[in-house]
Short mmCIF file of C-alpha atoms in Angstrom, two decimals:
data_model
loop_
_atom_site.label_atom_id
_atom_site.label_comp_id
_atom_site.label_asym_id
_atom_site.label_seq_id
_atom_site.Cartn_x
_atom_site.Cartn_y
_atom_site.Cartn_z
CA MET A 1 36.77 49.77 29.30
CA PHE A 2 36.37 46.84 31.73
CA VAL A 3 37.31 48.92 34.79
CA SER A 4 35.26 51.99 33.85
CA TYR A 5 32.14 49.93 33.16
CA PHE A 6 32.57 48.02 36.42
CA PHE A 7 32.90 51.31 38.32
CA ILE A 8 29.71 52.73 36.73
CA SER A 9 27.84 49.50 37.52
CA VAL A 10 28.92 49.60 41.18
CA ILE A 11 27.65 53.18 41.47
CA CYS A 12 24.29 52.24 39.91
CA THR A 13 23.94 49.23 42.21
CA LEU A 14 24.68 51.37 45.28
CA PHE A 15 22.02 53.86 44.16
CA LEU A 16 19.46 51.03 43.96
CA LEU A 17 20.45 49.88 47.45
CA LEU A 18 19.99 53.43 48.77
CA LEU A 19 16.54 53.60 47.15
CA LYS A 20 15.34 50.85 49.49
CA GLY A 21 14.62 53.61 51.96
CA VAL A 22 12.07 55.24 49.64
CA SER A 23 8.64 54.13 50.84
CA ASP A 24 6.43 55.64 48.13
CA PHE A 25 6.27 53.27 45.15
CA ASN A 26 5.72 55.95 42.50
CA THR A 27 8.78 57.87 43.67
CA TRP A 28 10.85 54.71 43.95
CA VAL A 29 9.91 53.38 40.50
CA THR A 30 10.80 56.70 38.84
CA LEU A 31 14.22 56.85 40.48
CA ALA A 32 14.86 53.13 39.87
CA ALA A 33 13.90 53.55 36.20
CA LEU A 34 16.40 56.41 35.83
CA VAL A 35 19.22 54.41 37.42
CA THR A 36 18.58 51.21 35.45
CA PHE A 37 18.11 53.08 32.16
CA PHE A 38 21.43 54.87 32.62
CA HIS A 39 23.06 51.52 33.41
CA ALA A 40 21.45 50.00 30.29
CA LEU A 41 22.89 52.80 28.14
CA SER A 42 26.31 52.22 29.69
CA SER A 43 26.05 48.46 29.09
CA THR A 44 24.99 48.98 25.48
CA TYR A 45 27.82 51.43 24.78
CA THR A 46 30.37 49.08 26.35
CA MET A 47 29.08 46.09 24.40
CA LYS A 48 29.13 48.02 21.12
CA LYS A 49 32.73 49.06 21.74
CA ALA A 50 33.70 45.46 22.53
CA CYS A 51 31.86 43.70 19.69
CA GLY A 52 32.10 46.37 17.01
CA THR A 53 28.59 45.87 15.60
CA TRP A 54 25.01 46.38 16.74
CA LEU A 55 23.65 43.09 15.47
CA ASN A 56 25.28 40.08 17.12
CA LEU A 57 24.58 37.43 19.75
CA PRO A 58 25.92 39.34 22.81
CA MET A 59 23.95 42.46 21.90
CA ALA A 60 20.75 40.49 21.20
CA PHE A 61 21.01 38.70 24.56
CA LEU A 62 21.66 41.99 26.36
CA PHE A 63 18.62 43.69 24.80
CA CYS A 64 16.44 40.70 25.71
CA LEU A 65 17.57 41.07 29.33
CA PHE A 66 16.57 44.75 29.20
CA LEU A 67 13.17 44.08 27.64
CA PHE A 68 12.09 41.17 29.78
CA ASN A 69 13.41 42.44 33.11
CA TRP A 70 13.15 46.24 32.88
CA GLY A 71 10.12 46.62 30.58
CA GLN A 72 7.47 47.28 33.23
CA LEU A 73 9.89 49.16 35.48
CA TRP A 74 10.64 51.70 32.73
CA LEU A 75 6.98 51.81 31.72
CA LEU A 76 5.82 52.70 35.22
CA GLY A 77 8.77 55.02 35.85
CA PHE A 78 8.68 57.09 32.66
CA PHE A 79 5.07 56.93 31.41
CA LYS A 80 2.84 57.81 34.33
CA ASN A 81 -0.29 58.33 32.24
CA TYR A 82 -0.14 54.92 30.56
CA GLU A 83 -3.17 52.72 31.35
CA MET A 84 -2.02 49.15 31.87
CA MET A 85 -3.93 46.27 30.31
CA TYR A 86 -4.08 44.52 33.68
CA ASP A 87 -5.22 45.72 37.08
CA TRP A 88 -1.78 45.03 38.53
CA ASN A 89 1.89 45.16 37.62
CA LYS A 90 4.51 42.48 38.16
CA ILE A 91 6.58 44.59 40.56
CA SER A 92 4.61 46.10 43.44
CA ILE A 93 2.30 43.10 43.93
CA TYR A 94 5.19 41.80 46.06
CA PRO A 95 6.55 43.37 49.29
CA SER A 96 8.91 46.34 48.83
CA ARG A 97 11.85 44.49 50.38
CA ILE A 98 11.37 41.84 47.68
CA TYR A 99 11.01 43.98 44.57
CA THR A 100 13.86 46.30 45.61
CA ASN A 101 16.11 43.24 46.00
CA THR A 102 14.93 42.06 42.58
CA THR A 103 16.20 45.20 40.87
CA VAL A 104 19.59 44.76 42.55
CA ILE A 105 19.71 41.12 41.44
CA ILE A 106 18.89 41.98 37.82
CA ILE A 107 21.39 44.84 37.57
CA MET A 108 24.11 42.58 39.01
CA PHE A 109 23.23 39.86 36.52
CA ILE A 110 23.38 42.27 33.56
CA THR A 111 26.64 43.78 34.85
CA PHE A 112 28.53 40.52 35.20
CA VAL A 113 27.19 39.02 31.97
CA THR A 114 28.49 42.12 30.20
CA LEU A 115 31.83 41.94 32.03
CA GLY A 116 32.19 38.27 31.08
CA ILE A 117 31.48 38.99 27.41
CA ILE A 118 33.88 41.93 27.10
CA ALA A 119 36.58 39.93 28.92
CA LYS A 120 36.52 37.56 25.94
CA MET A 121 36.36 40.29 23.32
CA LYS A 122 39.99 40.56 22.32
CA LYS A 123 40.44 41.46 18.69
CA VAL A 124 38.92 38.78 16.48
CA ILE A 125 40.91 38.09 13.33
CA SER A 126 38.60 36.73 10.65
CA GLU A 127 39.27 36.27 6.97
CA LYS A 128 37.42 38.71 4.76
CA LYS A 129 37.38 36.46 1.73
CA GLY A 130 34.07 34.94 0.69
CA PHE A 131 33.06 31.32 0.51
CA PRO A 132 34.62 29.08 -2.13
CA ASN A 133 32.01 27.76 -4.57
CA GLN A 134 32.46 24.23 -3.28
CA GLU A 135 31.87 25.40 0.31
CA LEU A 136 28.69 27.25 -0.70
CA LYS A 137 27.41 24.15 -2.44
CA LYS A 138 28.07 22.03 0.65
CA ILE A 139 26.26 24.51 2.89
CA ARG A 140 23.32 24.67 0.49
CA TYR A 141 22.97 20.88 0.29
CA LEU A 142 23.33 20.62 4.06
CA GLY A 143 20.55 23.18 4.53
CA ILE A 144 18.22 21.37 2.14
CA LEU A 145 18.85 18.09 3.95
CA VAL A 146 18.14 19.67 7.35
CA LEU A 147 14.88 21.15 6.05
CA ILE A 148 13.79 17.79 4.63
CA ILE A 149 14.25 16.27 8.09
CA THR A 150 12.86 19.07 10.26
CA LEU A 151 10.22 20.99 8.28
CA PRO A 152 7.59 18.21 8.48
CA PHE A 153 7.83 18.42 12.29
CA ASN A 154 7.59 22.21 12.22
CA ILE A 155 4.58 22.21 9.90
CA TYR A 156 2.86 19.50 11.96
CA GLU A 157 3.47 21.24 15.31
CA ASN A 158 2.34 24.67 14.19
CA ALA A 159 -0.60 23.32 12.20
CA MET A 160 -1.83 21.67 15.39
CA TYR A 161 -1.43 24.94 17.29
CA ILE A 162 -3.25 26.95 14.62
CA ILE A 163 -6.12 24.45 14.39
CA ALA A 164 -6.52 24.25 18.17
CA SER A 165 -6.37 28.02 18.51
CA SER A 166 -8.93 28.60 15.75
CA ILE A 167 -11.38 26.14 17.32
CA GLY A 168 -11.05 26.75 21.04
CA GLY A 169 -8.88 29.83 21.43
CA TYR A 170 -5.29 30.20 22.57
CA LYS A 171 -5.83 28.34 25.86
CA GLU A 172 -6.71 25.24 23.86
CA THR A 173 -3.11 25.02 22.61
CA PHE A 174 -1.89 24.17 26.12
CA ASP A 175 -3.90 20.94 26.09
CA LEU A 176 -2.34 19.54 22.91
CA GLN A 177 0.50 17.76 24.75
CA ILE A 178 2.78 17.69 21.71
CA PRO A 179 5.89 15.61 22.58
CA ASP A 180 8.99 17.62 23.44
CA PHE A 181 11.08 15.89 20.77
CA VAL A 182 8.69 17.15 18.10
CA SER A 183 9.20 20.75 19.22
CA VAL A 184 12.98 20.33 19.43
CA ILE A 185 13.23 18.92 15.89
CA SER A 186 10.67 21.44 14.67
CA TRP A 187 12.69 24.51 15.62
CA MET A 188 15.98 23.00 14.48
CA SER A 189 14.62 23.89 11.05
CA ILE A 190 16.23 27.31 11.51
CA ILE A 191 19.57 25.58 10.86
CA GLY A 192 18.30 24.70 7.40
CA ALA A 193 17.00 28.23 6.88
CA VAL A 194 20.36 29.77 7.82
CA ALA A 195 22.28 27.27 5.65
CA CYS A 196 20.10 27.93 2.60
CA ILE A 197 20.50 31.71 2.99
CA ILE A 198 24.29 31.49 3.39
CA GLY A 199 24.69 28.87 0.65
CA THR A 200 22.63 30.79 -1.94
CA PRO A 201 24.03 34.34 -1.94
CA LYS A 202 22.23 35.36 -5.16
CA PHE A 203 18.86 34.77 -3.50
CA LYS A 204 19.79 35.54 0.10
CA ASN A 205 17.33 38.44 0.45
CA ILE A 206 14.43 36.51 -1.06
CA LEU A 207 15.18 33.50 1.13
CA PHE A 208 15.49 35.63 4.27
CA LEU A 209 12.14 37.30 3.64
CA SER A 210 10.53 33.94 2.77
CA PHE A 211 11.70 32.19 5.92
CA SER A 212 10.79 35.24 8.04
CA ALA A 213 7.29 35.23 6.54
CA PHE A 214 7.03 31.47 7.10
CA TYR A 215 7.93 31.64 10.78
CA GLY A 216 5.96 34.86 11.21
CA PHE A 217 2.79 33.26 9.87
CA GLU A 218 3.03 30.58 12.55
CA MET A 219 2.41 33.27 15.19
CA ILE A 220 -1.24 33.34 14.15
CA SER A 221 -1.87 30.57 16.68
CA GLY A 222 -0.92 33.03 19.44
CA ASN A 223 2.39 31.33 20.16
CA ARG A 224 4.82 34.14 19.38
CA ALA A 225 8.06 33.47 21.24
CA ASN A 226 9.51 30.68 19.09
CA SER A 227 8.81 32.51 15.85
CA VAL A 228 10.27 35.83 17.02
CA VAL A 229 13.47 34.18 18.29
CA ALA A 230 13.75 32.11 15.09
CA ILE A 231 13.54 35.22 12.90
CA LEU A 232 16.02 37.08 15.10
CA SER A 233 18.48 34.15 14.99
CA ILE A 234 18.28 33.98 11.20
CA LEU A 235 18.89 37.73 11.03
CA LEU A 236 21.99 37.43 13.23
CA PHE A 237 23.59 34.90 10.89
CA TYR A 238 22.54 36.85 7.82
CA ASN A 239 24.35 39.89 9.24
CA LEU A 240 27.33 37.77 10.32
CA VAL A 241 28.02 36.54 6.77
CA TYR A 242 26.59 39.47 4.79
CA PRO A 243 27.03 42.51 7.10
CA LEU A 244 24.26 45.08 6.82
CA LYS A 245 25.28 48.67 6.21
CA ILE A 246 23.01 50.78 8.38
CA GLY A 247 22.57 54.25 6.89
CA PHE A 248 19.73 56.71 7.42
CA ARG A 249 17.55 55.14 4.70
CA ARG A 250 18.02 51.60 6.01
CA LEU A 251 17.51 52.79 9.58
CA LEU A 252 14.20 54.33 8.55
CA ILE A 253 13.13 51.10 6.82
CA TYR A 254 14.13 48.99 9.83
CA GLY A 255 12.21 51.38 12.08
CA VAL A 256 9.04 50.96 10.03
CA LEU A 257 9.47 47.17 9.93
CA GLY A 258 10.05 47.13 13.70
CA PHE A 259 6.90 49.15 14.29
CA VAL A 260 4.91 46.75 12.08
CA LEU A 261 6.31 43.77 13.97
CA LEU A 262 5.44 45.30 17.34
CA THR A 263 1.91 45.99 16.07
CA VAL A 264 1.53 42.38 14.96
CA LEU A 265 2.83 41.07 18.30
CA ALA A 266 0.47 43.30 20.29
CA THR A 267 -2.47 42.38 18.06
CA ILE A 268 -1.80 38.66 18.38
CA LYS A 269 -1.58 39.05 22.17
CA VAL A 270 -5.12 40.51 22.31
CA TYR A 271 -6.56 38.47 19.45
CA ARG A 272 -5.50 35.08 20.87
CA GLY A 273 -7.81 35.63 23.86
CA SER A 274 -10.87 36.56 21.79
CA GLU A 275 -13.65 34.23 20.71
CA GLU A 276 -13.99 35.76 17.23
CA ARG A 277 -11.53 33.76 15.11
CA SER A 278 -11.64 35.30 11.65
CA ILE A 279 -9.78 37.75 9.43
CA GLU A 280 -12.39 40.39 10.23
CA GLY A 281 -11.90 39.75 13.94
CA PHE A 282 -8.13 40.08 13.56
CA ASN A 283 -8.49 43.36 11.67
CA GLU A 284 -10.87 44.74 14.28
CA THR A 285 -8.42 43.78 17.02
CA ALA A 286 -5.60 45.51 15.13
CA GLU A 287 -7.66 48.70 14.91
CA VAL A 288 -8.25 48.68 18.65
CA VAL A 289 -4.60 47.92 19.43
CA THR A 290 -3.21 50.67 17.20
CA LYS A 291 -5.23 53.29 19.08
CA LYS A 292 -2.79 52.82 21.97
CA ASN A 293 0.98 53.17 22.05
CA ILE A 294 2.34 49.96 20.47
CA VAL A 295 5.80 50.23 22.01
CA LEU A 296 4.44 50.69 25.53
CA GLN A 297 2.02 47.78 25.14
CA ASN A 298 4.90 45.48 24.27
CA MET A 299 6.97 46.81 27.16
CA GLU A 300 4.15 45.90 29.52
CA GLU A 301 3.64 42.47 27.96
CA PHE A 302 7.26 41.35 27.77
CA GLY A 303 8.47 43.13 30.89
CA GLY A 304 6.69 40.75 33.26
CA ALA A 305 9.75 38.55 33.79
CA ILE A 306 10.77 40.91 36.60
CA ALA A 307 8.26 38.97 38.72
CA PHE A 308 10.17 35.67 38.56
CA PRO A 309 13.13 36.59 40.80
CA SER A 310 10.62 38.03 43.29
CA ILE A 311 8.67 34.78 43.36
CA VAL A 312 11.88 32.79 43.82
CA GLN A 313 13.01 34.99 46.71
CA ILE A 314 9.73 34.48 48.56
CA TYR A 315 9.89 30.74 47.97
CA LEU A 316 13.49 30.51 49.19
CA GLU A 317 12.72 32.60 52.29
CA GLN A 318 9.98 30.16 53.27
CA THR A 319 11.70 26.89 52.33
CA GLY A 320 15.46 27.43 52.00
CA ASN A 321 15.32 24.95 49.14
CA TYR A 322 18.28 26.13 47.04
CA LEU A 323 19.07 23.80 44.15
CA TYR A 324 22.86 24.40 44.11
CA GLY A 325 23.17 23.91 40.35
CA TRP A 326 20.88 20.88 40.06
CA THR A 327 18.73 22.77 37.52
CA PHE A 328 21.64 22.79 35.08
CA ILE A 329 22.94 19.31 35.85
CA SER A 330 19.55 17.60 35.63
CA SER A 331 18.73 19.38 32.38
CA PHE A 332 21.34 17.29 30.55
CA ALA A 333 19.14 14.25 31.11
CA GLY A 334 16.71 15.88 28.70
CA ILE A 335 19.10 15.08 25.86
CA PHE A 336 17.97 11.45 25.98
CA PRO A 337 14.57 10.16 24.78
CA ASN A 338 11.94 9.94 27.53
CA ILE A 339 10.89 6.36 26.82
CA THR A 340 10.23 5.17 30.37
CA GLY A 341 9.33 8.52 31.91
CA ASP A 342 12.46 8.60 34.08
CA VAL A 343 14.02 11.41 32.03
CA ALA A 344 11.04 13.68 32.72
CA ASP A 345 11.27 12.90 36.44
CA ILE A 346 14.95 13.89 36.49
CA THR A 347 14.50 17.14 34.54
CA ASN A 348 11.41 18.10 36.57
CA SER A 349 13.36 17.60 39.79
CA GLY A 350 15.52 20.55 38.78
CA SER A 351 12.78 22.64 37.17
CA MET A 352 12.08 25.92 38.94
CA ILE A 353 8.57 25.94 37.48
CA HIS A 354 7.64 22.46 38.68
CA ILE A 355 9.11 22.98 42.13
CA ILE A 356 7.33 26.23 43.06
CA ARG A 357 4.18 26.01 40.91
CA ASP A 358 2.19 25.23 44.06
CA HIS A 359 3.51 28.37 45.75
CA ILE A 360 2.40 31.10 43.34
CA TRP A 361 2.27 34.61 44.78
CA GLY A 362 0.39 37.47 43.17
CA PRO A 363 -2.97 37.76 41.39
CA TYR A 364 -2.09 35.51 38.46
CA GLN A 365 -1.84 31.77 38.13
CA THR A 366 1.12 31.09 35.85
CA ILE A 367 4.88 31.26 36.20
CA ALA A 368 7.63 30.87 33.65
CA ALA A 369 11.40 30.71 33.99
CA SER A 370 14.27 32.98 33.02
CA CYS A 371 18.04 32.80 33.26
CA VAL A 372 17.99 35.35 36.10
CA SER A 373 15.38 33.53 38.20
CA GLU A 374 17.00 30.12 37.64
CA CYS A 375 20.31 31.59 38.78
CA VAL A 376 18.72 32.86 42.02
CA MET A 377 16.89 29.57 42.57
CA ASN A 378 20.16 27.66 42.40
CA PHE A 379 22.78 29.95 43.95
CA GLY A 380 20.92 32.74 45.76
CA ILE A 381 21.61 36.47 45.49
CA PHE A 382 25.32 36.16 46.33
CA GLY A 383 25.86 33.57 43.61
CA VAL A 384 24.51 35.85 40.86
CA PRO A 385 27.82 37.63 40.01
CA PHE A 386 29.76 34.36 39.63
CA PHE A 387 27.12 32.61 37.54
CA ALA A 388 26.47 35.65 35.32
CA TYR A 389 30.19 36.19 34.70
CA ILE A 390 30.69 32.58 33.60
CA LEU A 391 27.64 32.86 31.33
CA GLY A 392 29.12 36.03 29.82
CA LEU A 393 32.43 34.26 29.19
CA ILE A 394 30.62 31.46 27.35
CA ILE A 395 28.58 33.87 25.19
CA GLY A 396 31.72 35.88 24.39
CA TYR A 397 33.62 32.71 23.49
CA ILE A 398 30.86 31.55 21.12
CA HIS A 399 30.69 35.00 19.53
CA LYS A 400 34.42 34.85 18.78
CA LYS A 401 34.08 31.36 17.31
CA MET A 402 31.24 32.52 15.06
CA GLU A 403 33.34 35.43 13.80
CA LYS A 404 36.30 33.17 13.05
CA ARG A 405 34.21 30.51 11.29
CA LYS A 406 31.82 32.72 9.36
CA ASN A 407 33.49 31.68 6.08
CA SER A 408 33.07 27.98 6.82
CA TRP A 409 30.16 25.56 6.94
CA THR A 410 31.13 24.86 10.57
CA VAL A 411 29.45 28.15 11.58
CA LEU A 412 26.19 26.17 11.41
CA PHE A 413 27.16 24.40 14.64
CA TYR A 414 26.31 27.63 16.49
CA VAL A 415 22.83 28.29 15.10
CA THR A 416 20.87 26.49 17.82
CA PHE A 417 23.17 27.92 20.49
CA CYS A 418 22.17 31.43 19.42
CA TYR A 419 18.50 30.46 19.25
CA ALA A 420 18.51 28.80 22.67
CA THR A 421 20.60 31.50 24.38
CA ILE A 422 18.34 34.33 23.24
CA PHE A 423 15.29 32.26 24.24
CA TRP A 424 16.79 31.59 27.69
CA ALA A 425 16.31 35.25 28.64
CA ARG A 426 12.74 34.14 29.36
CA ASN A 427 12.80 30.37 29.17
CA SER A 428 14.04 27.35 31.10
CA PHE A 429 17.53 25.90 30.78
CA ASN A 430 16.41 22.34 29.99
CA SER A 431 14.95 23.50 26.67
CA THR A 432 18.24 25.23 25.93
CA VAL A 433 20.31 22.09 26.41
CA ARG A 434 18.14 19.92 24.14
CA SER A 435 18.17 22.45 21.32
CA VAL A 436 21.92 23.01 21.43
CA VAL A 437 23.06 19.40 21.72
CA TRP A 438 20.68 17.92 19.16
CA GLY A 439 21.26 20.86 16.82
CA ILE A 440 24.99 20.12 16.84
CA ILE A 441 24.35 16.40 16.30
CA LEU A 442 22.03 17.11 13.38
CA VAL A 443 24.57 19.39 11.66
CA TRP A 444 27.32 16.79 12.15
CA ILE A 445 25.23 13.94 10.72
CA CYS A 446 24.07 15.99 7.74
CA SER A 447 27.63 17.16 7.05
CA LYS A 448 28.78 13.53 6.87
CA ILE A 449 25.95 12.66 4.46
CA VAL A 450 26.73 15.67 2.26
CA GLY A 451 30.46 14.86 2.37
CA LEU A 452 29.77 11.28 1.29
CA ARG A 453 27.68 12.56 -1.60
CA GLU A 454 30.46 14.92 -2.70
CA ARG A 455 33.04 12.11 -2.64
CA LYS A 456 30.82 9.94 -4.83
CA ILE A 457 30.32 12.79 -7.34
CA HIS A 458 34.05 13.48 -7.40
CA LYS A 459 34.81 9.79 -7.95
CA HIS A 460 32.43 9.60 -10.93
CA GLN A 461 33.98 12.72 -12.46
CA LEU A 462 37.46 11.15 -12.59
CA THR A 463 38.34 9.77 -16.05
CA PRO A 464 40.49 6.64 -15.93
CA ILE A 465 43.74 6.71 -17.93
CA SER A 466 44.04 3.86 -20.49
CA LEU A 467 47.45 2.84 -21.80
CA SER A 468 48.10 0.94 -25.04
CA ASN A 469 50.66 -1.81 -25.29
CA ASP A 470 53.12 0.62 -26.89
CA ASP A 471 52.76 3.24 -24.17
CA SER A 472 54.85 3.28 -21.08
CA LEU A 473 54.53 5.18 -17.81
CA THR A 474 57.76 6.25 -16.20
CA THR A 475 57.83 7.39 -12.63
CA LYS A 476 60.85 9.14 -11.16
CA MET A 477 61.49 8.33 -7.56
#
């Protein structure tokens, strides 16, 4: 499986290199879309064979790479009559030598991430037995404790976003300057959500729908990414502990739910830029949005991350300022509180966004980060295979650990890793580090508190033995 997939990937990469000689963009984008789509199918098939299920961390990360990096390429290659929402796309606004290199970079990244994951996917032996009652109780109490700590931060953060958005529109949310630690603690609430769902099997479906609705409602501010990744992360752990059986009926239901979610995401995208902030305005926006193809609209919206490696290439050509891994090293400073401001200076020194924000190319004024673009910024094109393979090994290792520990409360240590890894497909690494490290610390602290509580309860339940003067206790040595 490893060798055959590697061979297919090499052939696809060579095809993309040969396509550099095609001068007409429309012809090139059609051929490139065909090659990358075939490679995506091959990657998906290989991953499914390696992991055994459709719904897991490696598969979720792989699909995010497809969506964010190939979305606009497939849209322009396969749907020629589609009218884009913008007057430009995120591919051909850069020179052909740049965007053709970008496709090669992305396909290499996806290839070696996949190879790294399947290299770790030896048969995972996990116990099929369920949780002991005592273990379920511990998980449930741990989840409640985490929610008590984190939910106030989540409610505060998203309430501020919703209020700002309702008053001044979505752009107003960028001026709130909510401290980073508030956001980190806020989204660690998904640990509590996962723990409550796992620890309360009788109400797992109700709790899953409730938490999904809770995080989904927070998208009304226009800030969709955190909520979508939170819901997806919760779903991954739900399926890990209580595997979903996907038959035709369930597949149909999931298809309808997926279509509804895509409609909501597309509506929020348009609605957040409008001045009419009311239920009527939202409904009118939804009517306009549904007149177009919902799936294609989301492909256009999310597929813009293909621009980031192009921007990085142009920046590196002009400056030669490779970071040689400093992005990832400096991000660990973000674990500590930024009391004096020095922490922010250190993390910003390795931030791709902060470094090249004054060198924006293309007819738009914002830039975000992604795991692919940060890899290029640090190690260049030739460093992509090595970095991506190591990342794949890490994701595969965590997936195996989750499978082995899915009948233990210790599986909660991996919740924020899943959340941050999926988010990193179109996010910066420094946010990933903070979420993972502090998520692990929070679970550890709460587990100690819950363990102390259980010991006290157990101690009170013990009945002391009283002996009369006539009784004797004989112990055989």
